[in-house]
mmCIF file of C-alpha atoms in Angstrom:
data_model
loop_
_atom_site.group_PDB
_atom_site.id
_atom_site.type_symbol
_atom_site.label_atom_id
_atom_site.label_comp_id
_atom_site.label_asym_id
_atom_site.label_seq_id
_atom_site.Cartn_x
_atom_site.Cartn_y
_atom_site.Cartn_z
ATOM 1 C CA MET A 1 12.788 -5.234 0.646
ATOM 2 C CA LYS A 2 11.316 -2.137 -0.979
ATOM 3 C CA PHE A 3 8.539 -0.036 0.523
ATOM 4 C CA PHE A 4 5.459 1.358 -1.160
ATOM 5 C CA LEU A 5 3.571 4.266 0.391
ATOM 6 C CA ILE A 6 0.026 4.093 -0.887
ATOM 7 C CA ALA A 7 -2.900 6.489 -0.583
ATOM 8 C CA TYR A 8 -6.097 4.702 -1.572
ATOM 9 C CA ASP A 9 -9.658 6.024 -1.743
ATOM 10 C CA ARG A 10 -11.789 3.168 -0.453
ATOM 11 C CA ARG A 11 -15.191 4.434 -1.539
ATOM 12 C CA GLN A 12 -14.041 5.204 -5.066
ATOM 13 C CA GLY A 13 -11.786 2.137 -5.198
ATOM 14 C CA LYS A 14 -9.057 4.350 -6.552
ATOM 15 C CA LEU A 15 -5.312 4.273 -5.990
ATOM 16 C CA LEU A 16 -4.592 7.987 -5.475
ATOM 17 C CA ASP A 17 -0.823 7.716 -5.483
ATOM 18 C CA MET A 18 2.032 5.391 -4.704
ATOM 19 C CA LYS A 19 5.600 6.262 -3.807
ATOM 20 C CA GLU A 20 8.350 3.662 -3.856
ATOM 21 C CA PHE A 21 11.261 3.674 -1.399
ATOM 22 C CA PRO A 22 14.337 1.561 -2.118
ATOM 23 C CA GLU A 23 15.810 -0.923 0.321
ATOM 24 C CA GLY A 24 17.497 0.868 3.223
ATOM 25 C CA GLN A 25 14.890 3.638 3.416
ATOM 26 C CA ARG A 26 12.484 1.895 5.773
ATOM 27 C CA ALA A 27 12.706 4.557 8.490
ATOM 28 C CA ARG A 28 12.165 7.378 6.001
ATOM 29 C CA ALA A 29 9.207 5.554 4.442
ATOM 30 C CA LEU A 30 7.635 5.086 7.874
ATOM 31 C CA ARG A 31 8.131 8.775 8.742
ATOM 32 C CA GLU A 32 6.503 9.805 5.457
ATOM 33 C CA ARG A 33 3.630 7.422 6.079
ATOM 34 C CA PHE A 34 2.937 8.901 9.509
ATOM 35 C CA ALA A 35 3.142 12.431 8.095
ATOM 36 C CA ARG A 36 0.725 11.547 5.280
ATOM 37 C CA GLU A 37 -1.716 10.035 7.794
ATOM 38 C CA VAL A 38 -1.825 13.392 9.561
ATOM 39 C CA VAL A 39 -2.452 15.193 6.264
ATOM 40 C CA GLU A 40 -5.330 12.824 5.398
ATOM 41 C CA ARG A 41 -6.914 12.868 8.873
ATOM 42 C CA ASP A 42 -10.055 14.631 7.706
ATOM 43 C CA ARG A 43 -10.608 12.250 4.785
ATOM 44 C CA PRO A 44 -11.764 8.992 6.426
ATOM 45 C CA ASP A 45 -12.216 7.268 3.070
ATOM 46 C CA VAL A 46 -8.532 7.694 2.278
ATOM 47 C CA GLU A 47 -6.407 4.833 3.542
ATOM 48 C CA VAL A 48 -2.712 5.528 3.921
ATOM 49 C CA VAL A 49 -0.696 2.354 4.038
ATOM 50 C CA LEU A 50 2.959 1.407 3.822
ATOM 51 C CA LEU A 51 3.573 -2.005 2.333
ATOM 52 C CA GLY A 52 6.883 -3.849 2.146
ATOM 53 C CA ALA A 53 7.682 -6.252 -0.681
ATOM 54 C CA GLU A 54 10.543 -7.506 -2.809
ATOM 55 C CA SER A 55 8.753 -6.127 -5.860
ATOM 56 C CA GLN A 56 5.556 -4.424 -6.917
ATOM 57 C CA ALA A 57 4.528 -7.708 -8.566
ATOM 58 C CA ASP A 58 4.678 -9.453 -5.162
ATOM 59 C CA LEU A 59 2.520 -6.712 -3.734
ATOM 60 C CA GLU A 60 -0.042 -6.985 -6.519
ATOM 61 C CA LYS A 61 -0.316 -10.682 -5.684
ATOM 62 C CA THR A 62 -0.876 -10.330 -1.927
ATOM 63 C CA HIS A 63 -2.684 -6.960 -1.816
ATOM 64 C CA ALA A 64 -4.630 -7.061 -5.067
ATOM 65 C CA ARG A 65 -7.426 -4.740 -3.974
ATOM 66 C CA TYR A 66 -5.202 -1.657 -4.223
ATOM 67 C CA PHE A 67 -4.349 -2.465 -7.826
ATOM 68 C CA LYS A 68 -7.223 -4.385 -9.390
ATOM 69 C CA THR A 69 -10.933 -3.860 -9.843
ATOM 70 C CA LEU A 70 -13.312 -6.237 -8.113
ATOM 71 C CA GLU A 71 -14.056 -7.701 -11.511
ATOM 72 C CA GLN A 72 -10.374 -8.374 -12.127
ATOM 73 C CA ILE A 73 -9.999 -9.914 -8.663
ATOM 74 C CA ALA A 74 -13.047 -12.141 -9.104
ATOM 75 C CA ALA A 75 -11.908 -13.213 -12.576
ATOM 76 C CA SER A 76 -8.358 -14.008 -11.518
ATOM 77 C CA THR A 77 -8.972 -17.643 -10.486
ATOM 78 C CA MET B 1 6.240 2.016 25.878
ATOM 79 C CA SER B 2 5.104 0.109 28.971
ATOM 80 C CA ILE B 3 2.101 -2.227 28.922
ATOM 81 C CA SER B 4 0.155 0.140 31.172
ATOM 82 C CA GLN B 5 0.880 3.092 28.844
ATOM 83 C CA ILE B 6 -0.280 1.039 25.854
ATOM 84 C CA ARG B 7 -3.454 -0.041 27.663
ATOM 85 C CA ALA B 8 -4.241 3.532 28.683
ATOM 86 C CA LEU B 9 -3.676 4.692 25.100
ATOM 87 C CA GLY B 10 -6.023 1.958 23.833
ATOM 88 C CA ASP B 11 -8.710 3.000 26.315
ATOM 89 C CA ARG B 12 -8.466 6.630 25.188
ATOM 90 C CA LEU B 13 -8.561 5.684 21.492
ATOM 91 C CA ARG B 14 -11.601 3.463 22.079
ATOM 92 C CA GLY B 15 -13.489 6.335 23.638
ATOM 93 C CA LYS B 16 -12.863 8.967 20.943
ATOM 94 C CA ASP B 17 -14.049 9.303 17.359
ATOM 95 C CA ASP B 18 -11.210 11.656 16.601
ATOM 96 C CA PRO B 19 -7.952 10.750 18.391
ATOM 97 C CA ARG B 20 -6.094 13.651 20.034
ATOM 98 C CA PRO B 21 -2.803 14.688 18.396
ATOM 99 C CA ASN B 22 -0.815 13.454 21.437
ATOM 100 C CA ASP B 23 -2.442 10.040 21.208
ATOM 101 C CA LEU B 24 -1.774 9.866 17.481
ATOM 102 C CA GLU B 25 1.875 10.551 18.215
ATOM 103 C CA LEU B 26 1.948 7.785 20.830
ATOM 104 C CA LEU B 27 0.305 5.408 18.367
ATOM 105 C CA GLN B 28 2.986 6.249 15.822
ATOM 106 C CA ARG B 29 5.687 5.448 18.393
ATOM 107 C CA LEU B 30 3.984 2.178 19.206
ATOM 108 C CA ARG B 31 3.704 1.207 15.540
ATOM 109 C CA ALA B 32 7.366 2.110 15.014
ATOM 110 C CA ASP B 33 8.205 -0.420 17.786
ATOM 111 C CA TYR B 34 6.065 -3.033 16.054
ATOM 112 C CA ASP B 35 7.819 -2.219 12.800
ATOM 113 C CA GLN B 36 11.127 -3.318 14.328
ATOM 114 C CA SER B 37 9.613 -6.721 15.130
ATOM 115 C CA LEU B 38 8.019 -6.869 11.693
ATOM 116 C CA GLN B 39 11.403 -6.304 10.097
ATOM 117 C CA LEU B 40 12.957 -9.125 12.157
ATOM 118 C CA ALA B 41 10.117 -11.541 11.372
ATOM 119 C CA GLU B 42 10.409 -10.802 7.659
ATOM 120 C CA ALA B 43 14.150 -11.463 7.829
ATOM 121 C CA VAL B 44 13.562 -14.855 9.494
ATOM 122 C CA LEU B 45 11.153 -15.871 6.726
ATOM 123 C CA ARG B 46 13.569 -14.737 4.043
ATOM 124 C CA GLU B 47 16.818 -16.047 5.492
ATOM 125 C CA LYS B 48 15.740 -19.251 7.248
ATOM 126 C CA LEU B 49 12.883 -20.360 4.992
ATOM 127 C CA GLU B 50 13.552 -18.482 1.725
ATOM 128 C CA LEU B 51 10.000 -17.096 1.732
ATOM 129 C CA ARG B 52 9.095 -13.745 0.170
ATOM 130 C CA ALA B 53 6.352 -12.243 2.296
ATOM 131 C CA THR B 54 4.849 -8.793 1.994
ATOM 132 C CA SER B 55 4.427 -6.624 5.076
ATOM 133 C CA ARG B 56 2.107 -3.989 6.453
ATOM 134 C CA LEU B 57 1.395 -2.076 9.658
ATOM 135 C CA LYS B 58 -2.245 -1.555 10.544
ATOM 136 C CA THR B 59 -3.682 1.912 9.924
ATOM 137 C CA VAL B 60 -4.862 4.253 12.697
ATOM 138 C CA GLN B 61 -8.427 3.859 11.482
ATOM 139 C CA THR B 62 -8.443 0.053 11.516
ATOM 140 C CA ILE B 63 -6.810 -0.031 14.962
ATOM 141 C CA VAL B 64 -9.434 2.349 16.370
ATOM 142 C CA GLU B 65 -12.256 0.436 14.639
ATOM 143 C CA LYS B 66 -11.042 -2.838 16.127
ATOM 144 C CA LEU B 67 -10.759 -1.331 19.620
ATOM 145 C CA LYS B 68 -14.366 -0.151 19.356
ATOM 146 C CA ARG B 69 -15.672 -3.370 17.786
ATOM 147 C CA GLU B 70 -13.995 -5.859 20.088
ATOM 148 C CA LYS B 71 -13.011 -5.987 23.729
ATOM 149 C CA THR B 72 -9.371 -6.612 22.791
ATOM 150 C CA ARG B 73 -6.915 -4.332 24.564
ATOM 151 C CA LEU B 74 -4.433 -2.439 22.413
ATOM 152 C CA SER B 75 -1.607 -4.223 24.244
ATOM 153 C CA GLU B 76 -3.072 -7.597 23.232
ATOM 154 C CA MET B 77 -3.862 -6.804 19.591
ATOM 155 C CA GLN B 78 -2.066 -9.411 17.513
ATOM 156 C CA ASP B 79 -2.309 -7.969 14.032
ATOM 157 C CA ILE B 80 -0.866 -4.454 14.321
ATOM 158 C CA ALA B 81 2.113 -5.791 12.366
ATOM 159 C CA GLY B 82 1.455 -8.333 9.645
ATOM 160 C CA LEU B 83 3.128 -10.376 6.944
ATOM 161 C CA ARG B 84 1.281 -12.179 4.152
ATOM 162 C CA LEU B 85 2.087 -15.163 1.974
ATOM 163 C CA VAL B 86 -0.226 -16.267 -0.843
ATOM 164 C CA ASP B 87 0.454 -19.291 -2.989
ATOM 165 C CA ASP B 88 -1.083 -22.081 -5.037
ATOM 166 C CA MET B 89 -1.141 -24.882 -2.494
ATOM 167 C CA THR B 90 -3.291 -27.642 -1.094
ATOM 168 C CA LEU B 91 -4.626 -27.500 2.449
ATOM 169 C CA SER B 92 -2.016 -29.997 3.635
ATOM 170 C CA GLU B 93 0.714 -27.879 2.021
ATOM 171 C CA GLN B 94 -0.761 -24.852 3.790
ATOM 172 C CA ASP B 95 -0.680 -26.741 7.098
ATOM 173 C CA GLU B 96 2.891 -27.791 6.467
ATOM 174 C CA LEU B 97 3.973 -24.257 5.563
ATOM 175 C CA ALA B 98 2.334 -22.798 8.694
ATOM 176 C CA SER B 99 4.129 -25.405 10.835
ATOM 177 C CA ARG B 100 7.473 -24.677 9.174
ATOM 178 C CA ILE B 101 7.017 -20.988 9.840
ATOM 179 C CA ALA B 102 6.051 -21.591 13.474
ATOM 180 C CA GLY B 103 9.114 -23.819 13.860
ATOM 181 C CA ALA B 104 11.430 -21.058 12.674
ATOM 182 C CA PHE B 105 10.578 -18.773 15.618
ATOM 183 C CA ASP B 106 11.223 -19.191 19.347
ATOM 184 C CA ASP B 107 7.748 -17.996 20.320
ATOM 185 C CA ALA B 108 4.997 -18.865 17.849
ATOM 186 C CA GLU B 109 1.470 -20.200 17.803
ATOM 187 C CA ILE B 110 -0.775 -21.189 14.914
ATOM 188 C CA ASP B 111 -4.217 -19.626 14.678
ATOM 189 C CA ASP B 112 -6.282 -21.912 12.472
ATOM 190 C CA ARG B 113 -8.812 -19.648 10.790
ATOM 191 C CA ARG B 114 -9.932 -22.523 8.580
ATOM 192 C CA ALA B 115 -11.167 -24.423 11.628
ATOM 193 C CA ARG B 116 -12.601 -21.170 13.055
ATOM 194 C CA PRO B 117 -13.533 -18.998 10.068
ATOM 195 C CA SER B 118 -14.358 -15.389 10.802
ATOM 196 C CA TYR B 119 -17.503 -14.406 8.851
ATOM 197 C CA GLY B 120 -16.265 -16.397 5.871
ATOM 198 C CA TYR B 121 -12.606 -15.415 6.177
ATOM 199 C CA ARG B 122 -10.423 -18.514 6.104
ATOM 200 C CA ALA B 123 -6.635 -18.802 6.312
ATOM 201 C CA LYS B 124 -3.878 -20.057 8.554
ATOM 202 C CA HIS B 125 -2.217 -17.452 10.737
ATOM 203 C CA VAL B 126 1.016 -17.841 12.641
ATOM 204 C CA ILE B 127 1.419 -15.384 15.509
ATOM 205 C CA VAL B 128 5.059 -14.894 16.389
ATOM 206 C CA ARG B 129 6.294 -12.748 19.259
ATOM 207 C CA ILE B 130 9.537 -10.836 18.773
ATOM 208 C CA GLU B 131 10.955 -8.462 21.373
ATOM 209 C CA GLY B 132 7.571 -8.335 23.069
ATOM 210 C CA CYS B 133 5.561 -7.450 19.953
ATOM 211 C CA PRO B 134 3.311 -9.936 18.166
ATOM 212 C CA VAL B 135 3.523 -10.218 14.379
ATOM 213 C CA GLU B 136 0.730 -11.960 12.478
ATOM 214 C CA ILE B 137 1.897 -14.014 9.500
ATOM 215 C CA GLN B 138 -1.035 -14.789 7.222
ATOM 216 C CA VAL B 139 -0.721 -17.898 5.074
ATOM 217 C CA ARG B 140 -3.429 -18.037 2.394
ATOM 218 C CA THR B 141 -4.165 -20.275 -0.553
ATOM 219 C CA ARG B 142 -4.997 -18.458 -3.783
ATOM 220 C CA LEU B 143 -8.721 -19.109 -3.390
ATOM 221 C CA GLN B 144 -8.769 -18.049 0.258
ATOM 222 C CA ASP B 145 -6.969 -14.864 -0.743
ATOM 223 C CA LEU B 146 -9.267 -14.240 -3.695
ATOM 224 C CA TRP B 147 -12.265 -14.408 -1.362
ATOM 225 C CA ALA B 148 -10.629 -12.136 1.232
ATOM 226 C CA GLN B 149 -9.613 -9.524 -1.368
ATOM 227 C CA ALA B 150 -13.079 -9.503 -2.947
ATOM 228 C CA MET B 151 -14.700 -9.109 0.483
ATOM 229 C CA GLU B 152 -12.318 -6.251 1.366
ATOM 230 C CA SER B 153 -13.163 -4.496 -1.892
ATOM 231 C CA LEU B 154 -16.889 -4.889 -1.241
ATOM 232 C CA GLY B 155 -16.298 -3.599 2.289
ATOM 233 C CA ASP B 156 -14.554 -0.530 0.887
ATOM 234 C CA ALA B 157 -17.599 0.248 -1.246
ATOM 235 C CA TRP B 158 -20.451 -0.816 1.056
ATOM 236 C CA GLY B 159 -19.000 -0.427 4.552
ATOM 237 C CA ARG B 160 -16.251 -2.388 6.255
ATOM 238 C CA GLN B 161 -18.734 -3.785 8.802
ATOM 239 C CA ILE B 162 -19.743 -6.468 6.279
ATOM 240 C CA ARG B 163 -16.479 -8.208 7.106
ATOM 241 C CA TYR B 164 -17.768 -8.728 10.638
ATOM 242 C CA GLY B 165 -21.218 -10.066 9.853
ATOM 243 C CA LEU B 166 -23.132 -6.781 9.818
ATOM 244 C CA PRO B 167 -25.327 -5.653 6.910
ATOM 245 C CA PRO B 168 -23.899 -3.385 4.199
ATOM 246 C CA ASP B 169 -24.771 0.314 4.031
ATOM 247 C CA GLU B 170 -28.162 0.668 2.290
ATOM 248 C CA ASP B 171 -28.414 -3.121 2.406
ATOM 249 C CA GLN B 172 -31.727 -3.378 0.534
ATOM 250 C CA MET B 173 -30.537 -1.240 -2.355
ATOM 251 C CA PRO B 174 -31.134 -3.216 -5.561
ATOM 252 C CA LEU B 175 -28.049 -3.457 -7.704
ATOM 253 C CA ILE B 176 -29.984 -2.918 -10.921
ATOM 254 C CA GLU B 177 -32.979 -0.613 -10.522
ATOM 255 C CA ASP B 178 -35.389 -1.893 -13.171
ATOM 256 C CA GLU B 179 -34.851 -5.622 -12.777
ATOM 257 C CA GLN B 180 -37.953 -7.652 -11.809
ATOM 258 C CA SER B 181 -36.198 -9.754 -9.190
ATOM 259 C CA PRO B 182 -33.631 -7.313 -7.929
ATOM 260 C CA VAL B 183 -30.490 -8.526 -6.257
ATOM 261 C CA THR B 184 -29.670 -6.365 -3.270
ATOM 262 C CA ARG B 185 -26.345 -5.577 -1.634
ATOM 263 C CA ALA B 186 -27.378 -7.861 1.240
ATOM 264 C CA ASP B 187 -27.929 -10.673 -1.291
ATOM 265 C CA VAL B 188 -24.406 -10.218 -2.671
ATOM 266 C CA VAL B 189 -22.933 -10.372 0.836
ATOM 267 C CA ASP B 190 -24.894 -13.600 1.404
ATOM 268 C CA MET B 191 -23.539 -14.921 -1.889
ATOM 269 C CA MET B 192 -20.031 -14.208 -0.656
ATOM 270 C CA ALA B 193 -20.733 -16.273 2.483
ATOM 271 C CA GLY B 194 -21.876 -19.091 0.185
ATOM 272 C CA PHE B 195 -18.696 -18.785 -1.899
ATOM 273 C CA SER B 196 -16.606 -19.107 1.242
ATOM 274 C CA VAL B 197 -18.318 -22.387 2.132
ATOM 275 C CA GLU B 198 -17.969 -23.585 -1.460
ATOM 276 C CA ILE B 199 -14.256 -22.737 -1.543
ATOM 277 C CA ALA B 200 -13.758 -24.583 1.761
ATOM 278 C CA ARG B 201 -15.523 -27.655 0.397
ATOM 279 C CA LEU B 202 -13.625 -27.550 -2.868
ATOM 280 C CA GLU B 203 -10.259 -27.191 -1.146
ATOM 281 C CA ALA B 204 -11.047 -30.007 1.295
ATOM 282 C CA ASN B 205 -11.825 -32.264 -1.684
ATOM 283 C CA GLY B 206 -8.493 -31.458 -3.245
ATOM 284 C CA GLY B 207 -9.900 -29.117 -5.882
ATOM 285 C CA ALA B 208 -11.214 -31.479 -8.577
ATOM 286 C CA SER B 209 -10.921 -29.730 -11.927
ATOM 287 C CA GLU B 210 -14.663 -29.876 -12.800
ATOM 288 C CA GLU B 211 -15.607 -28.407 -9.419
ATOM 289 C CA LEU B 212 -13.034 -25.695 -9.829
ATOM 290 C CA ALA B 213 -14.526 -24.936 -13.257
ATOM 291 C CA THR B 214 -17.986 -24.582 -11.683
ATOM 292 C CA LEU B 215 -16.667 -22.219 -9.030
ATOM 293 C CA ARG B 216 -14.832 -20.231 -11.672
ATOM 294 C CA THR B 217 -18.074 -19.881 -13.664
ATOM 295 C CA GLN B 218 -19.878 -18.618 -10.561
ATOM 296 C CA LEU B 219 -17.109 -16.147 -9.793
ATOM 297 C CA GLU B 220 -17.090 -14.927 -13.375
ATOM 298 C CA GLY B 221 -20.841 -14.342 -13.064
ATOM 299 C CA LEU B 222 -20.171 -12.268 -9.982
ATOM 300 C CA ALA B 223 -17.397 -10.456 -11.824
ATOM 301 C CA ARG B 224 -19.775 -9.603 -14.690
ATOM 302 C CA ALA B 225 -22.282 -8.225 -12.169
ATOM 303 C CA PHE B 226 -19.538 -6.012 -10.752
ATOM 304 C CA ARG B 227 -18.658 -4.810 -14.236
ATOM 305 C CA THR B 228 -22.319 -3.989 -14.910
ATOM 306 C CA LEU B 229 -22.321 -1.977 -11.716
ATOM 307 C CA ASN B 230 -19.039 -0.366 -12.607
ATOM 308 C CA LEU B 231 -18.083 -1.308 -9.069
ATOM 309 C CA LYS B 232 -14.416 -1.263 -8.260
#
């Protein structure tokens, strides 16, 4: 399983950045996530999340809102 | 961490808008413990059932929000660690998948959020307990997931409280200023509640193709409205 550290601006609906960690770097990814949360503490609209998935495509399927506009989500039936 | 330490941490987090650095550190330790259980649960799904789930640990903000919103204690919160599976499936296939997942763990219970929807949110959840930590495995059909993702995106833009039945920020704001019969944010949230009921009905009927086409048309209409608004 790979890990994807995501910083996402909720109000703007904008993926600010995403960093991928290969399999075997779970602990490092978690440490970086916690550190980034501290950095973003004063920006409540910025969500810092670490997601695990076999691939980015899997992630885009189960956590579409970080990657797609509302229009794209609504039209994806 | 002991149960009493976790409870005390939860009580402190509930009472503060801005958690103290020491409490943030404790929350990180707690989530690292949950991450161990998350890792084990994911491995069970992959190795025993050949399922590819995605995983996430709840954010500080959503944990604190939930502590403030509900009476749940931090030590009893079931969704700090979560796995998600989304697939094209019927309701009986969803039931069967949830049962298979529950059967693969020593300590598991199914939370039927279709029978007890939460403000329109519908899914099947399996709560498994590994090394003392609960892990919530969400099992969603494509339509259930579509609804949940759209509602989350609206919540991002108009306030996350809409996911718990409260009105959006500036709820009477018309979406298009000069329209004669303006549709407000509150109207859109109501429409989403209607879509949830419609999706439930459609899925219970087995998803007849003409009904699915009608729902798709309605969702495309909503999608066009979002495009007009340039709303992410």
